[in-house]
């Protein structure tokens, strides 16, 4: 994996001037929830007529899955493996003919082995960089100074994917990224669970009694809170943008009274010493990252999939939530997440039918749900069409393969 200095929003502005396709960039740039003139197809309306459209979209997706499965079955009959080698082998004498597009060309499924450009928030040595490497092992990792910049990097075609933390086993949800998922139009195309193994880093020669403060990403500070206190380090804690950025800051400013919470790789990269290893309060400290792309992937049924949605309803009360949950419960679909986010003061555009047009609606709360089923499954499609009936706003954030890596306590190598 390669690493570079972080991208900022300024870099992205200058890059847009170089783009060969400015119209496309402008379209990709459009923000969802604030832009009253730009309807979004990803927002699903409540009206029954639109429900029909959504069901047809599901049917198209499902039929693509079936044809893809049939292709796989055909090739399986020949050699026992799904084959992508249906293109005739080029002979030396024959002219180079254009290669027919395959389903892989149309789907932004992970292209392991190629130089995929993956945006992450932070500087080299950040856990997000490690997550990018786990998701796409040979990728070119592109550091960005903010989460928002990572979203924009993909929207502006500077990067192919973004990898962003959404949840930690100790600290809970990373709300900023849920809010950004709604505001941008990217699709979740995968997830990775990364065991997070924190170290206390300082300049060589610095001892514990010299320390006056500990700096790190707020999530990392909270994940090590008790251990630091147990170590007698009751000094000031200060939040910075990312863990590796904290290490870089100490090195760049030769700070002998400050320690950083970051990875062992950050210590190596910035010439710091590991004062304490494995200082997370829980050895099973895991952060879940999602991979984002401009296009959704085609959901499949041949491996476990997860689907993430967000919905809202104008009338508050328990009954809507109860009905939504029952749509999943009656179909035996397990939920792995349910999260409510206050959403006052920021209207969401609801795309109506030809008569009603688009309207901006205010919702007090948004609900995020992850469930264990693929959008290619009839039970998931039926559950969602029911959810759509009960709610005023529904958007599918993505249907993607689950990270099935068996859990293991975090170790220094992670
Ligand atoms: O600061 C980093 O290194 C990050 O990648 C960010 C982040 C986060 O946002 O939660 C990622 C994983 C850890 O949980 C701590 C920090």
CSV table of C-alpha atoms in Angstrom, one decimal, residues 131-370:
chain,number,residue,atom,x,y,z
A,131,UNK,CA,-8.5,-0.4,7.4
A,132,UNK,CA,-8.0,0.7,3.7
A,133,UNK,CA,-5.2,-1.8,3.4
A,134,UNK,CA,-7.3,-4.6,4.9
A,135,UNK,CA,-10.3,-3.8,2.6
A,136,UNK,CA,-8.2,-3.4,-0.5
A,137,UNK,CA,-4.7,-5.0,0.1
A,138,UNK,CA,-2.8,-3.4,-2.9
A,139,UNK,CA,-4.5,-0.1,-2.9
A,140,UNK,CA,-3.0,3.3,-3.1
A,141,UNK,CA,-4.1,4.9,0.1
A,142,UNK,CA,-5.0,8.6,-0.1
A,143,UNK,CA,-4.9,10.5,3.2
A,144,UNK,CA,-7.5,13.3,3.6
A,145,UNK,CA,-7.5,15.9,6.4
A,146,UNK,CA,-11.3,15.5,7.1
A,147,UNK,CA,-14.0,12.9,6.7
A,148,UNK,CA,-15.8,15.3,4.3
A,149,UNK,CA,-12.8,15.5,2.1
A,150,UNK,CA,-12.7,11.7,1.8
A,151,UNK,CA,-16.3,11.7,0.6
A,152,UNK,CA,-15.6,14.5,-1.9
A,153,UNK,CA,-12.5,12.7,-3.2
A,154,UNK,CA,-14.7,9.9,-4.3
A,155,UNK,CA,-17.4,12.1,-5.7
A,156,UNK,CA,-14.8,14.1,-7.7
A,157,UNK,CA,-13.2,10.9,-9.1
A,158,UNK,CA,-9.9,11.7,-7.3
A,159,UNK,CA,-10.3,8.4,-5.4
A,160,UNK,CA,-12.3,5.2,-6.3
A,161,UNK,CA,-13.3,4.4,-2.7
A,162,UNK,CA,-13.4,5.9,0.7
A,163,UNK,CA,-13.0,3.9,3.9
A,164,UNK,CA,-14.5,5.5,7.0
A,165,UNK,CA,-14.9,4.4,10.6
A,166,UNK,CA,-18.6,4.2,11.6
A,167,UNK,CA,-18.6,2.3,14.9
A,168,UNK,CA,-16.3,1.2,17.7
A,169,UNK,CA,-16.9,-1.6,20.1
A,170,UNK,CA,-16.1,0.7,23.1
A,171,UNK,CA,-16.9,4.2,21.9
A,172,UNK,CA,-20.1,3.4,19.9
A,173,UNK,CA,-21.1,5.1,16.7
A,174,UNK,CA,-19.1,7.7,14.9
A,175,UNK,CA,-22.0,10.1,14.3
A,176,UNK,CA,-20.2,12.5,12.0
A,177,UNK,CA,-19.9,9.8,9.4
A,178,UNK,CA,-23.6,8.8,9.6
A,179,UNK,CA,-24.5,12.4,9.0
A,180,UNK,CA,-22.2,12.6,6.0
A,181,UNK,CA,-23.6,9.4,4.6
A,182,UNK,CA,-26.9,11.1,4.4
A,183,UNK,CA,-25.6,14.3,3.0
A,184,UNK,CA,-23.6,12.7,0.2
A,185,UNK,CA,-24.6,10.3,-2.5
A,186,UNK,CA,-22.0,7.5,-2.0
A,187,UNK,CA,-23.0,3.9,-1.6
A,188,UNK,CA,-21.8,1.5,1.0
A,189,UNK,CA,-20.1,-1.4,-0.9
A,190,UNK,CA,-18.4,-3.2,1.9
A,191,UNK,CA,-17.3,-3.3,5.6
A,192,UNK,CA,-14.2,-4.3,7.5
A,193,UNK,CA,-13.8,-4.9,11.2
A,194,UNK,CA,-10.3,-3.8,12.4
A,195,UNK,CA,-9.0,-4.8,15.8
A,196,UNK,CA,-7.5,-1.6,17.2
A,197,UNK,CA,-4.4,-2.0,19.3
A,198,UNK,CA,-3.3,1.3,20.9
A,199,UNK,CA,0.2,2.3,22.1
A,200,UNK,CA,1.4,5.2,24.2
A,201,UNK,CA,4.1,7.0,22.1
A,202,UNK,CA,6.6,9.7,23.0
A,203,UNK,CA,10.0,11.0,21.9
A,204,UNK,CA,12.9,8.7,22.7
A,205,UNK,CA,14.3,9.4,26.2
A,206,UNK,CA,11.0,10.8,27.5
A,207,UNK,CA,9.8,9.2,30.8
A,208,UNK,CA,6.3,9.0,32.2
A,209,UNK,CA,7.0,11.6,34.9
A,210,UNK,CA,7.9,14.1,32.2
A,211,UNK,CA,4.4,14.0,30.6
A,212,UNK,CA,2.0,16.9,31.0
A,213,UNK,CA,-0.6,15.8,28.4
A,214,UNK,CA,-1.8,13.0,26.2
A,215,UNK,CA,-3.1,13.8,22.7
A,216,UNK,CA,-5.1,11.7,20.3
A,217,UNK,CA,-8.3,11.2,18.3
A,218,UNK,CA,-11.3,11.6,20.7
A,219,UNK,CA,-12.3,7.9,20.1
A,220,UNK,CA,-8.8,6.7,20.9
A,221,UNK,CA,-8.7,8.8,24.1
A,222,UNK,CA,-12.0,7.4,25.2
A,223,UNK,CA,-10.9,3.8,24.3
A,224,UNK,CA,-7.9,4.2,26.7
A,225,UNK,CA,-9.4,6.3,29.5
A,226,UNK,CA,-9.3,3.7,32.3
A,227,UNK,CA,-5.9,2.3,31.4
A,228,UNK,CA,-4.3,5.7,31.4
A,229,UNK,CA,-5.8,6.5,34.8
A,230,UNK,CA,-4.6,3.1,36.1
A,231,UNK,CA,-1.1,3.9,34.8
A,232,UNK,CA,-1.2,7.1,37.0
A,233,UNK,CA,-1.4,9.3,33.9
A,234,UNK,CA,-4.0,11.7,35.1
A,235,UNK,CA,-2.5,14.5,33.0
A,236,UNK,CA,-4.5,16.7,30.5
A,237,UNK,CA,-6.0,14.9,27.5
A,238,UNK,CA,-6.4,16.8,24.3
A,239,UNK,CA,-8.3,15.8,21.2
A,240,UNK,CA,-6.7,16.1,17.7
A,241,UNK,CA,-7.9,15.0,14.2
A,242,UNK,CA,-6.4,11.5,14.1
A,243,UNK,CA,-4.1,9.2,16.1
A,244,UNK,CA,-1.2,9.2,13.7
A,245,UNK,CA,-1.5,13.0,13.3
A,246,UNK,CA,-0.9,13.2,17.1
A,247,UNK,CA,2.3,11.3,16.8
A,248,UNK,CA,3.4,13.4,13.8
A,249,UNK,CA,2.7,16.6,15.8
A,250,UNK,CA,4.8,15.5,18.7
A,251,UNK,CA,7.7,14.6,16.4
A,252,UNK,CA,7.4,17.8,14.3
A,253,UNK,CA,7.4,20.0,17.4
A,254,UNK,CA,9.9,18.0,19.5
A,255,UNK,CA,7.4,18.0,22.4
A,256,UNK,CA,9.0,16.2,25.3
A,257,UNK,CA,6.1,16.8,27.7
A,258,UNK,CA,3.4,15.2,25.4
A,259,UNK,CA,2.5,11.6,24.5
A,260,UNK,CA,0.3,10.3,21.8
A,261,UNK,CA,-2.1,7.4,21.6
A,262,UNK,CA,-1.6,5.8,18.2
A,263,UNK,CA,-0.5,2.6,16.4
A,264,UNK,CA,3.0,1.0,16.6
A,265,UNK,CA,3.2,1.8,12.8
A,266,UNK,CA,2.8,5.5,13.7
A,267,UNK,CA,5.7,5.2,16.1
A,268,UNK,CA,7.9,3.8,13.4
A,269,UNK,CA,6.8,6.4,10.8
A,270,UNK,CA,7.4,9.4,13.0
A,271,UNK,CA,10.4,8.2,15.1
A,272,UNK,CA,8.7,7.8,18.4
A,273,UNK,CA,9.2,5.3,21.1
A,274,UNK,CA,6.4,2.9,22.4
A,275,UNK,CA,6.2,3.7,26.1
A,276,UNK,CA,3.2,1.3,26.7
A,277,UNK,CA,1.7,-1.3,24.4
A,278,UNK,CA,-1.9,-2.4,24.2
A,279,UNK,CA,-3.4,0.4,26.3
A,280,UNK,CA,-7.0,0.0,25.1
A,281,UNK,CA,-9.4,-0.6,28.0
A,282,UNK,CA,-10.7,-3.8,26.3
A,283,UNK,CA,-8.6,-6.3,24.4
A,284,UNK,CA,-11.5,-6.9,22.0
A,285,UNK,CA,-11.4,-3.3,20.8
A,286,UNK,CA,-12.7,-3.3,17.3
A,287,UNK,CA,-13.6,-0.5,14.9
A,288,UNK,CA,-16.0,-1.1,12.0
A,289,UNK,CA,-15.2,0.7,8.8
A,290,UNK,CA,-17.4,1.0,5.7
A,291,UNK,CA,-16.2,1.2,2.1
A,292,UNK,CA,-17.9,3.8,-0.1
A,293,UNK,CA,-18.2,4.0,-3.8
A,294,UNK,CA,-20.0,6.1,-6.4
A,295,UNK,CA,-22.1,3.2,-7.6
A,296,UNK,CA,-23.8,0.5,-5.5
A,297,UNK,CA,-22.7,-3.1,-5.9
A,298,UNK,CA,-25.1,-5.7,-7.3
A,299,UNK,CA,-26.4,-7.6,-4.3
A,300,UNK,CA,-25.9,-11.4,-4.3
A,301,UNK,CA,-27.2,-14.3,-2.3
A,302,UNK,CA,-24.2,-16.7,-2.5
A,303,UNK,CA,-22.6,-15.2,0.7
A,304,UNK,CA,-23.8,-13.3,3.8
A,305,UNK,CA,-24.8,-9.7,3.0
A,306,UNK,CA,-25.7,-6.8,5.2
A,307,UNK,CA,-27.9,-3.9,4.2
A,308,UNK,CA,-27.9,-0.4,5.7
A,309,UNK,CA,-30.9,1.9,5.5
A,310,UNK,CA,-31.9,5.2,6.9
A,311,UNK,CA,-35.6,6.2,7.4
A,312,UNK,CA,-37.7,8.9,9.0
A,313,UNK,CA,-41.3,9.6,9.7
A,314,UNK,CA,-43.1,12.9,10.2
A,315,UNK,CA,-45.3,11.8,13.1
A,316,UNK,CA,-43.2,10.7,16.1
A,317,UNK,CA,-44.3,7.9,18.4
A,318,UNK,CA,-43.4,4.4,19.1
A,319,UNK,CA,-45.8,2.8,16.7
A,320,UNK,CA,-43.8,3.5,13.5
A,321,UNK,CA,-40.7,2.1,15.0
A,322,UNK,CA,-42.6,-0.9,16.2
A,323,UNK,CA,-44.0,-1.5,12.8
A,324,UNK,CA,-40.7,-1.1,11.1
A,325,UNK,CA,-39.0,-3.5,13.5
A,326,UNK,CA,-41.9,-6.0,13.0
A,327,UNK,CA,-41.3,-5.9,9.2
A,328,UNK,CA,-37.9,-7.5,9.9
A,329,UNK,CA,-38.9,-9.7,12.8
A,330,UNK,CA,-41.7,-11.4,10.9
A,331,UNK,CA,-39.2,-12.4,8.2
A,332,UNK,CA,-36.6,-13.5,10.7
A,333,UNK,CA,-34.1,-10.9,9.6
A,334,UNK,CA,-31.6,-10.0,12.3
A,335,UNK,CA,-30.7,-6.4,12.9
A,336,UNK,CA,-27.1,-5.6,13.8
A,337,UNK,CA,-27.6,-1.9,14.4
A,338,UNK,CA,-30.4,0.6,15.2
A,339,UNK,CA,-29.5,4.2,15.9
A,340,UNK,CA,-31.5,7.3,16.1
A,341,UNK,CA,-30.0,10.7,15.3
A,342,UNK,CA,-31.6,14.1,16.0
A,343,UNK,CA,-32.3,15.9,12.7
A,344,UNK,CA,-34.0,19.1,13.6
A,345,UNK,CA,-33.6,22.2,11.4
A,346,UNK,CA,-32.3,20.5,8.3
A,347,UNK,CA,-35.0,19.5,5.8
A,348,UNK,CA,-34.7,16.4,3.6
A,349,UNK,CA,-35.9,16.4,0.0
A,350,UNK,CA,-38.5,13.9,-0.7
A,351,UNK,CA,-39.0,13.0,-4.3
A,352,UNK,CA,-42.7,12.7,-5.1
A,353,UNK,CA,-44.6,11.6,-8.2
A,354,UNK,CA,-45.4,13.8,-11.2
A,355,UNK,CA,-48.3,15.5,-9.4
A,356,UNK,CA,-46.7,16.2,-6.1
A,357,UNK,CA,-43.1,16.9,-7.3
A,358,UNK,CA,-40.4,17.2,-4.7
A,359,UNK,CA,-40.9,18.6,-1.3
A,360,UNK,CA,-38.6,19.4,1.6
A,361,UNK,CA,-39.7,17.8,4.9
A,362,UNK,CA,-38.5,18.3,8.4
A,363,UNK,CA,-37.9,15.2,10.6
A,364,UNK,CA,-37.1,15.3,14.2
A,365,UNK,CA,-35.2,12.0,14.1
A,366,UNK,CA,-33.6,9.8,11.6
A,367,UNK,CA,-33.2,6.1,12.2
A,368,UNK,CA,-30.3,4.1,10.9
A,369,UNK,CA,-30.7,0.3,10.7
A,370,UNK,CA,-28.3,-2.4,9.5
